[in-house]
Amino acid sequence: FSSQRPNEKWVGDISYIPTKEGFLYVAIVLDLFSRMVVGMHMSQEMSSTLVIHAFKQAQMRRAYPNVVLFHSDQGSQYSSFGFMRLLRDAGIDQSMSRRGNAWDNAVAESFFGTLKLELMSDLAYASKEAAKAAIFEYVEVFYNRKRRHSTLGYLPPVQFETKSYQRRFTVN
């Protein structure tokens, strides 16, 4: 699952982060072109609202593109009426993995594996607010701007997109 340009294919997933107050649920939207997290939302509940807010953030951050293919697993949040209506109203096509087939969602699942490996120790966060702050900083300060990706020629997502943009619009 890859993409030749930004806003062509997005992938979403949900994970949970243990805290001493219970689980914090995190939904992300990744642009497959650059592996950049373009949308994220955190909540105490794993509902359709979680993925709707993450997707709306991605839309705003990416200036409401309408040619995106959005891919996710078949979780009830992604097949909910509210989420499917959001995609339909935006003119965005939805794609879902077959049950038991995680390969199509591997990029999003890999992101959460990386986040948990690099950010978390075996201990739970003291609070959900502490977890939110740490995850926000990891994604927005480190992952998108500094963390190098082998699939991107060892560039961070923001730098990869900037370089790609410059190549496309450089006049020879």
XYZ file of N, CA, C and O in Angstrom:
688
model
N 0.854 -1.181 0.000
C 0.000 0.000 0.000
C 0.888 1.228 0.000
O 1.532 1.531 0.995
N 0.947 1.921 -1.110
C 1.777 3.113 -1.224
C 1.046 4.151 -2.053
O -0.039 3.897 -2.570
N 1.663 5.315 -2.196
C 1.035 6.411 -2.915
C 2.104 7.218 -3.638
O 3.237 7.322 -3.174
N 1.743 7.785 -4.766
C 2.684 8.561 -5.577
C 2.660 10.052 -5.266
O 3.535 10.795 -5.697
N 1.630 10.507 -4.523
C 1.522 11.939 -4.208
C 0.723 12.115 -2.909
O -0.026 11.225 -2.517
N 0.867 13.258 -2.272
C 0.103 13.514 -1.046
C -1.403 13.498 -1.321
O -1.853 13.805 -2.430
N -2.152 13.131 -0.308
C -3.621 13.164 -0.347
C -4.233 12.256 -1.398
O -5.351 12.482 -1.853
N -3.521 11.222 -1.774
C -4.051 10.233 -2.706
C -4.649 9.057 -1.925
O -5.740 8.592 -2.232
N -3.923 8.603 -0.903
C -4.374 7.477 -0.077
C -4.054 7.768 1.382
O -2.911 8.082 1.723
N -5.074 7.657 2.205
C -4.912 7.783 3.652
C -5.299 6.455 4.282
O -6.136 5.727 3.752
N -4.725 6.170 5.430
C -5.065 4.960 6.170
C -5.301 5.341 7.632
O -4.636 6.234 8.158
N -6.279 4.698 8.244
C -6.604 4.996 9.639
C -6.596 3.759 10.502
O -6.798 2.643 10.025
N -6.369 3.970 11.776
C -6.415 2.886 12.740
C -6.615 3.470 14.132
O -6.453 4.677 14.341
N -6.932 2.588 15.065
C -7.149 2.942 16.468
C -6.270 2.041 17.323
O -6.093 0.861 17.021
N -5.741 2.604 18.390
C -5.034 1.798 19.374
C -5.373 2.321 20.758
O -6.017 3.357 20.902
N -4.933 1.600 21.757
C -5.192 2.016 23.128
C -3.871 2.155 23.863
O -2.905 1.449 23.605
N -3.839 3.104 24.779
C -2.664 3.379 25.584
C -3.065 3.183 27.045
O -3.999 3.822 27.526
N -2.378 2.291 27.762
C -2.726 2.086 29.171
C -2.285 3.253 30.048
O -1.191 3.787 29.873
N -3.165 3.655 30.936
C -2.826 4.647 31.958
C -3.336 4.109 33.289
O -4.128 3.160 33.325
N -2.932 4.733 34.362
C -3.409 4.311 35.682
C -4.870 4.688 35.895
O -5.488 4.232 36.848
N -5.419 5.484 34.994
C -6.835 5.855 35.032
C -7.675 5.016 34.062
O -8.854 5.271 33.902
N -7.068 4.073 33.392
C -7.755 3.278 32.371
C -7.152 3.567 31.007
O -6.168 4.288 30.886
N -7.768 3.013 29.975
C -7.222 3.169 28.633
C -7.546 4.528 28.024
O -8.625 5.077 28.215
N -6.584 5.039 27.265
C -6.772 6.196 26.407
C -6.768 5.648 24.987
O -5.849 4.912 24.601
N -7.784 5.975 24.196
C -7.885 5.497 22.827
C -7.383 6.580 21.875
O -7.704 7.756 22.035
N -6.602 6.160 20.898
C -5.984 7.077 19.947
C -6.347 6.625 18.536
O -6.125 5.472 18.174
N -6.888 7.535 17.754
C -7.161 7.279 16.339
C -6.246 8.177 15.521
O -6.061 9.352 15.847
N -5.678 7.604 14.463
C -4.805 8.387 13.592
C -5.231 8.235 12.139
O -5.888 7.263 11.764
N -4.862 9.219 11.354
C -4.982 9.169 9.900
C -3.583 9.450 9.360
O -2.981 10.482 9.678
N -3.051 8.515 8.581
C -1.723 8.633 7.980
C -1.857 8.844 6.479
O -2.657 8.174 5.829
N -1.064 9.757 5.935
C -0.965 9.897 4.485
C 0.071 8.877 4.021
O 1.226 8.914 4.454
N -0.323 7.944 3.170
C 0.592 6.883 2.746
C 1.770 7.397 1.919
O 2.793 6.742 1.838
N 1.633 8.565 1.318
C 2.728 9.121 0.524
C 3.961 9.374 1.385
O 5.063 8.976 1.036
N 3.763 10.034 2.522
C 4.882 10.454 3.360
C 4.905 9.810 4.732
O 5.816 10.077 5.508
N 3.924 8.979 5.021
C 3.788 8.369 6.354
C 3.532 9.413 7.435
O 3.707 9.164 8.612
N 3.142 10.618 7.035
C 2.860 11.674 8.001
C 1.510 11.435 8.671
O 0.540 11.084 8.009
N 1.475 11.626 9.980
C 0.205 11.604 10.698
C -0.455 12.947 10.413
O 0.025 13.992 10.834
N -1.555 12.919 9.658
C -2.227 14.155 9.274
C -3.486 14.403 10.107
O -4.043 15.496 10.079
N -3.922 13.403 10.839
C -5.073 13.549 11.728
C -4.913 12.650 12.930
O -4.404 11.530 12.813
N -5.326 13.157 14.090
C -5.218 12.365 15.308
C -6.250 12.883 16.307
O -6.493 14.083 16.407
N -6.832 11.946 17.028
C -7.737 12.324 18.115
C -7.598 11.294 19.223
O -7.382 10.110 18.960
N -7.715 11.768 20.460
C -7.605 10.898 21.629
C -8.842 11.063 22.487
O -9.360 12.168 22.626
N -9.308 9.943 23.057
C -10.536 9.963 23.836
C -10.549 8.835 24.854
O -9.819 7.851 24.725
N -11.430 8.971 25.831
C -11.638 7.915 26.820
C -12.532 6.811 26.280
O -12.642 5.751 26.882
N -13.174 7.072 25.144
C -14.098 6.102 24.553
C -13.651 5.736 23.136
O -13.184 6.582 22.387
N -13.855 4.477 22.791
C -13.528 4.015 21.448
C -14.826 3.981 20.635
O -15.404 2.932 20.384
N -15.267 5.168 20.229
C -16.528 5.300 19.508
C -16.270 5.841 18.110
O -15.145 6.193 17.766
N -17.328 5.943 17.333
C -17.184 6.504 15.990
C -16.748 7.966 16.051
O -16.076 8.455 15.139
N -17.086 8.654 17.119
C -16.675 10.053 17.279
C -15.152 10.168 17.272
O -14.600 11.133 16.744
N -14.463 9.192 17.828
C -13.000 9.183 17.862
C -12.431 9.260 16.450
O -11.575 10.101 16.155
N -12.899 8.401 15.552
C -12.359 8.387 14.188
C -12.878 9.549 13.363
O -12.182 10.050 12.476
N -14.081 10.013 13.652
C -14.629 11.184 12.951
C -13.775 12.409 13.235
O -13.398 13.158 12.328
N -13.420 12.625 14.499
C -12.589 13.790 14.848
C -11.196 13.690 14.238
O -10.648 14.695 13.770
N -10.607 12.498 14.240
C -9.281 12.327 13.628
C -9.356 12.633 12.132
O -8.471 13.302 11.577
N -10.405 12.150 11.486
C -10.540 12.377 10.047
C -10.794 13.850 9.736
O -10.217 14.394 8.793
N -11.630 14.501 10.533
C -11.888 15.930 10.309
C -10.620 16.753 10.483
O -10.398 17.723 9.761
N -9.778 16.369 11.431
C -8.511 17.069 11.600
C -7.641 16.892 10.352
O -7.019 17.839 9.875
N -7.612 15.685 9.806
C -6.848 15.443 8.584
C -7.390 16.288 7.432
O -6.610 16.873 6.665
N -8.707 16.366 7.319
C -9.301 17.193 6.263
C -8.863 18.651 6.396
O -8.473 19.273 5.404
N -8.951 19.192 7.591
C -8.583 20.598 7.794
C -7.090 20.811 7.535
O -6.712 21.778 6.867
N -6.289 19.919 8.026
C -4.836 20.055 7.875
C -4.419 19.961 6.413
O -3.432 20.561 6.008
N -5.160 19.220 5.625
C -4.828 18.998 4.223
C -5.736 19.755 3.261
O -5.834 19.416 2.087
N -6.415 20.780 3.763
C -7.236 21.668 2.926
C -8.355 20.930 2.185
O -8.622 21.190 1.019
N -8.989 20.004 2.856
C -10.184 19.308 2.374
C -10.026 18.678 0.985
O -10.762 18.999 0.058
N -9.074 17.783 0.820
C -8.945 17.105 -0.481
C -10.141 16.193 -0.724
O -10.728 15.663 0.217
N -10.520 16.019 -1.971
C -11.686 15.177 -2.251
C -11.372 14.001 -3.176
O -12.277 13.349 -3.652
N -10.105 13.743 -3.401
C -9.751 12.610 -4.258
C -9.053 11.512 -3.470
O -8.412 10.648 -4.034
N -9.192 11.552 -2.180
C -8.518 10.598 -1.299
C -9.247 9.260 -1.296
O -10.471 9.200 -1.305
N -8.460 8.187 -1.255
C -8.982 6.867 -0.948
C -8.632 6.631 0.511
O -7.458 6.696 0.884
N -9.639 6.404 1.354
C -9.395 6.184 2.779
C -9.527 4.706 3.081
O -10.539 4.087 2.786
N -8.482 4.143 3.699
C -8.462 2.722 3.990
C -8.387 2.483 5.492
O -7.668 3.175 6.204
N -9.138 1.491 5.953
C -9.118 1.115 7.372
C -9.467 -0.361 7.498
O -9.752 -1.033 6.511
N -9.475 -0.818 8.737
C -9.996 -2.163 8.979
C -11.526 -2.077 9.020
O -12.098 -1.021 8.759
N -12.178 -3.176 9.351
C -13.645 -3.204 9.366
C -14.230 -2.931 10.742
O -15.349 -3.330 11.030
N -13.494 -2.223 11.581
C -14.000 -1.903 12.907
C -15.314 -1.147 12.850
O -15.598 -0.427 11.883
N -16.116 -1.316 13.881
C -17.442 -0.687 13.910
C -17.361 0.831 13.819
O -18.276 1.479 13.302
N -16.267 1.427 14.279
C -16.124 2.881 14.197
C -16.018 3.332 12.745
O -16.596 4.345 12.360
N -15.293 2.569 11.934
C -15.096 2.936 10.533
C -16.280 2.546 9.643
O -16.421 3.077 8.548
N -17.104 1.625 10.117
C -18.290 1.253 9.338
C -19.558 1.885 9.904
O -20.655 1.578 9.448
N -19.400 2.804 10.850
C -20.559 3.467 11.444
C -21.219 4.402 10.433
O -20.571 4.909 9.507
N -22.490 4.635 10.639
C -23.239 5.526 9.756
C -22.614 6.919 9.727
O -22.446 7.510 8.654
N -22.236 7.438 10.889
C -21.677 8.788 10.961
C -20.379 8.934 10.191
O -20.177 9.915 9.474
N -19.484 7.952 10.323
C -18.213 8.031 9.618
C -18.397 7.844 8.121
O -17.823 8.580 7.312
N -19.223 6.874 7.741
C -19.459 6.646 6.311
C -20.138 7.855 5.659
O -19.834 8.205 4.520
N -21.010 8.519 6.403
C -21.663 9.727 5.874
C -20.645 10.853 5.705
O -20.679 11.587 4.715
N -19.715 10.982 6.663
C -18.668 11.991 6.560
C -17.856 11.796 5.278
O -17.620 12.748 4.526
N -17.470 10.562 5.003
C -16.714 10.279 3.776
C -17.550 10.555 2.533
O -17.072 11.177 1.577
N -18.787 10.090 2.536
C -19.668 10.289 1.383
C -19.862 11.777 1.109
O -19.759 12.228 -0.035
N -20.133 12.551 2.150
C -20.365 13.988 1.973
C -19.116 14.712 1.458
O -19.228 15.733 0.783
N -17.943 14.170 1.773
C -16.687 14.771 1.310
C -16.278 14.243 -0.065
O -15.288 14.701 -0.634
N -17.021 13.263 -0.590
C -16.692 12.687 -1.891
C -15.475 11.794 -1.847
O -14.753 11.651 -2.836
N -15.227 11.178 -0.702
C -14.041 10.345 -0.506
C -14.441 8.881 -0.528
O -15.404 8.476 0.116
N -13.693 8.081 -1.286
C -13.948 6.642 -1.365
C -13.380 5.942 -0.141
O -12.303 6.291 0.346
N -14.092 4.911 0.312
C -13.660 4.136 1.464
C -13.268 2.732 1.028
O -13.925 2.115 0.192
N -12.187 2.234 1.602
C -11.704 0.890 1.354
C -11.482 0.234 2.710
O -11.009 0.880 3.636
N -11.834 -1.042 2.814
C -11.643 -1.759 4.074
C -10.999 -3.112 3.798
O -11.287 -3.749 2.793
N -10.149 -3.525 4.730
C -9.535 -4.850 4.636
C -10.590 -5.923 4.828
O -11.576 -5.715 5.535
N -10.345 -7.066 4.221
C -11.195 -8.223 4.515
C -10.935 -8.645 5.947
O -9.857 -8.416 6.500
N -11.897 -9.250 6.581
C -11.719 -9.725 7.957
C -10.523 -10.660 8.028
O -10.339 -11.532 7.192
N -9.696 -10.426 9.051
C -8.526 -11.266 9.258
C -7.347 -10.939 8.365
O -6.311 -11.576 8.441
N -7.475 -9.936 7.485
C -6.391 -9.550 6.586
C -5.826 -8.209 7.043
O -6.350 -7.164 6.707
N -4.749 -8.267 7.789
C -4.168 -7.040 8.335
C -3.176 -6.373 7.401
O -2.707 -5.283 7.672
N -2.814 -7.016 6.300
C -1.766 -6.466 5.447
C -2.080 -5.074 4.921
O -1.204 -4.218 4.872
N -3.309 -4.836 4.504
C -3.659 -3.534 3.951
C -3.562 -2.425 4.984
O -3.413 -1.267 4.650
N -3.656 -2.766 6.256
C -3.631 -1.788 7.328
C -2.276 -1.780 8.037
O -2.114 -1.145 9.067
N -1.306 -2.464 7.461
C -0.021 -2.658 8.125
C 0.708 -1.352 8.418
O 1.379 -1.238 9.439
N 0.586 -0.347 7.555
C 1.297 0.918 7.776
C 0.785 1.606 9.040
O 1.576 2.084 9.857
N -0.522 1.647 9.223
C -1.090 2.279 10.422
C -0.763 1.459 11.672
O -0.431 2.015 12.720
N -0.850 0.141 11.551
C -0.515 -0.703 12.694
C 0.968 -0.592 13.036
O 1.343 -0.607 14.206
N 1.801 -0.454 12.034
C 3.230 -0.277 12.259
C 3.497 1.033 12.997
O 4.374 1.099 13.865
N 2.751 2.078 12.635
C 2.912 3.356 13.344
C 2.674 3.162 14.838
O 3.467 3.632 15.668
N 1.577 2.493 15.195
C 1.284 2.307 16.617
C 2.327 1.426 17.293
O 2.685 1.657 18.448
N 2.846 0.430 16.591
C 3.914 -0.383 17.151
C 5.149 0.456 17.432
O 5.788 0.334 18.489
N 5.482 1.345 16.503
C 6.621 2.235 16.668
C 6.390 3.201 17.820
O 7.278 3.416 18.657
N 5.203 3.789 17.875
C 4.876 4.722 18.956
C 5.036 4.044 20.314
O 5.678 4.580 21.218
N 4.490 2.851 20.451
C 4.555 2.156 21.737
C 5.979 1.742 22.077
O 6.384 1.806 23.236
N 6.759 1.356 21.089
C 8.135 0.952 21.328
C 9.009 2.146 21.710
O 9.804 2.083 22.645
N 8.873 3.249 20.976
C 9.748 4.396 21.176
C 9.306 5.337 22.289
O 10.130 6.044 22.863
N 8.024 5.361 22.575
C 7.508 6.339 23.533
C 7.239 5.757 24.909
O 7.434 6.421 25.912
N 6.782 4.526 24.939
C 6.295 3.975 26.189
C 7.252 2.931 26.751
O 7.828 2.153 26.026
N 7.340 2.909 28.048
C 8.024 1.794 28.697
C 6.939 0.798 29.104
O 5.787 0.924 28.704
N 7.268 -0.152 29.906
C 6.270 -1.130 30.346
C 5.287 -0.538 31.357
O 4.291 -1.165 31.694
N 5.573 0.641 31.839
C 4.717 1.271 32.844
C 3.594 2.060 32.185
O 3.771 2.655 31.124
N 2.461 2.095 32.837
C 1.337 2.889 32.350
C 1.550 4.347 32.741
O 2.177 4.651 33.759
N 1.027 5.256 31.947
C 1.072 6.675 32.295
C 0.260 6.911 33.569
O -0.724 6.226 33.819
N 0.634 7.926 34.333
C -0.056 8.238 35.587
C -1.487 8.690 35.324
O -2.382 8.420 36.120
N -1.706 9.378 34.203
C -3.050 9.882 33.895
C -3.269 9.906 32.386
O -2.307 9.850 31.604
N -4.518 10.037 31.999
C -4.836 10.145 30.572
C -4.308 11.456 30.002
O -3.865 11.498 28.856
N -4.336 12.509 30.802
C -3.813 13.798 30.335
C -2.310 13.725 30.101
O -1.802 14.291 29.129
N -1.582 13.021 30.971
C -0.135 12.849 30.772
C 0.130 12.055 29.495
O 1.053 12.383 28.727
N -0.657 11.028 29.251
C -0.510 10.233 28.026
C -0.811 11.085 26.797
O -0.073 11.034 25.804
N -1.880 11.884 26.848
C -2.224 12.755 25.714
C -1.080 13.699 25.379
O -0.720 13.872 24.214
N -0.509 14.330 26.396
C 0.572 15.287 26.175
C 1.787 14.599 25.563
O 2.399 15.113 24.617
N 2.141 13.433 26.072
C 3.305 12.700 25.558
C 3.082 12.246 24.117
O 3.986 12.345 23.272
N 1.885 11.756 23.814
C 1.587 11.284 22.457
C 1.561 12.449 21.477
O 2.119 12.364 20.377
N 0.953 13.562 21.873
C 0.923 14.739 21.003
C 2.350 15.188 20.679
O 2.688 15.442 19.522
N 3.196 15.282 21.695
C 4.574 15.713 21.472
C 5.324 14.721 20.587
O 6.069 15.114 19.683
N 5.132 13.440 20.828
C 5.799 12.424 20.020
C 5.411 12.571 18.547
O 6.275 12.586 17.664
N 4.117 12.690 18.275
C 3.641 12.750 16.892
C 4.023 14.059 16.223
O 4.617 14.069 15.136
N 3.675 15.174 16.846
C 3.827 16.468 16.179
C 5.247 17.030 16.227
O 5.657 17.735 15.315
N 5.995 16.740 17.279
C 7.347 17.279 17.388
C 8.385 16.295 16.857
O 9.290 16.682 16.125
N 8.249 15.020 17.203
C 9.272 14.052 16.824
C 8.921 13.276 15.549
O 9.635 13.357 14.545
N 7.830 12.522 15.556
C 7.529 11.582 14.462
C 7.396 12.295 13.111
O 8.044 11.908 12.136
N 6.564 13.300 13.026
C 6.340 13.977 11.740
C 7.531 14.822 11.287
O 7.753 14.991 10.095
N 8.315 15.355 12.229
C 9.338 16.326 11.875
C 10.782 15.843 11.992
O 11.665 16.410 11.354
N 11.028 14.823 12.823
C 12.417 14.421 13.054
C 12.696 12.942 12.796
O 13.816 12.584 12.442
N 11.721 12.082 12.991
C 11.965 10.648 12.890
C 12.178 10.256 11.428
O 11.341 10.494 10.567
N 13.297 9.603 11.166
C 13.640 9.185 9.806
C 12.964 7.861 9.479
O 12.854 6.989 10.332
N 12.542 7.724 8.217
C 11.856 6.518 7.751
C 12.636 5.904 6.594
O 12.934 6.594 5.611
N 12.916 4.629 6.691
C 13.666 3.971 5.620
C 12.902 4.026 4.299
O 13.512 4.157 3.237
N 11.576 3.941 4.342
C 10.777 3.977 3.109
C 10.778 5.356 2.450
O 10.352 5.489 1.309
N 11.269 6.362 3.172
C 11.292 7.736 2.645
C 12.726 8.191 2.372
O 13.002 9.385 2.366
N 13.629 7.250 2.160
C 15.030 7.615 1.945
C 15.656 8.196 3.199
O 16.518 9.071 3.120
N 15.209 7.738 4.337
C 15.700 8.172 5.650
C 15.464 9.657 5.912
O 16.271 10.315 6.560
N 14.339 10.151 5.417
C 13.907 11.514 5.722
C 12.694 11.456 6.650
O 11.911 10.511 6.581
N 12.491 12.484 7.459
C 11.238 12.579 8.224
C 10.091 12.950 7.280
O 10.316 13.535 6.215
N 8.851 12.636 7.645
C 7.711 12.918 6.758
C 7.618 14.364 6.270
O 7.415 14.594 5.074
N 7.773 15.334 7.147
C 7.661 16.738 6.717
C 8.741 17.073 5.698
O 8.470 17.700 4.671
N 9.955 16.639 5.951
C 11.053 16.918 5.029
C 10.846 16.189 3.697
O 11.126 16.735 2.629
N 10.335 14.965 3.742
C 10.064 14.214 2.517
C 9.028 14.945 1.659
O 9.211 15.079 0.443
N 7.958 15.426 2.288
C 6.939 16.154 1.524
C 7.489 17.459 0.965
O 7.197 17.822 -0.171
N 8.274 18.182 1.753
C 8.858 19.444 1.297
C 9.769 19.205 0.097
O 9.688 19.909 -0.910
N 10.610 18.195 0.203
C 11.523 17.869 -0.896
C 10.748 17.441 -2.144
O 11.070 17.828 -3.262
N 9.702 16.657 -1.954
C 8.873 16.212 -3.066
C 8.181 17.397 -3.742
O 8.127 17.489 -4.966
N 7.682 18.309 -2.928
C 7.015 19.502 -3.449
C 8.001 20.344 -4.255
O 7.688 20.816 -5.351
N 9.202 20.512 -3.724
C 10.212 21.308 -4.416
C 10.607 20.677 -5.750
O 10.785 21.380 -6.739
N 10.732 19.344 -5.787
C 11.073 18.653 -7.036
C 9.989 18.852 -8.095
O 10.280 19.036 -9.264
N 8.734 18.811 -7.656
C 7.634 18.935 -8.611
C 7.528 20.311 -9.214
O 7.097 20.474 -10.350
N 7.903 21.341 -8.447
C 7.691 22.702 -8.912
C 8.977 23.444 -9.235
O 8.957 24.654 -9.408
N 10.081 22.734 -9.323
C 11.348 23.356 -9.720
C 11.401 23.385 -11.240
O 11.215 22.387 -11.917
N 11.647 24.559 -11.756
C 11.743 24.741 -13.203
C 13.202 24.589 -13.608
O 14.091 25.209 -13.041
N 13.454 23.753 -14.609
C 14.837 23.554 -15.095
C 15.175 24.555 -16.177
O 14.474 24.936 -16.981
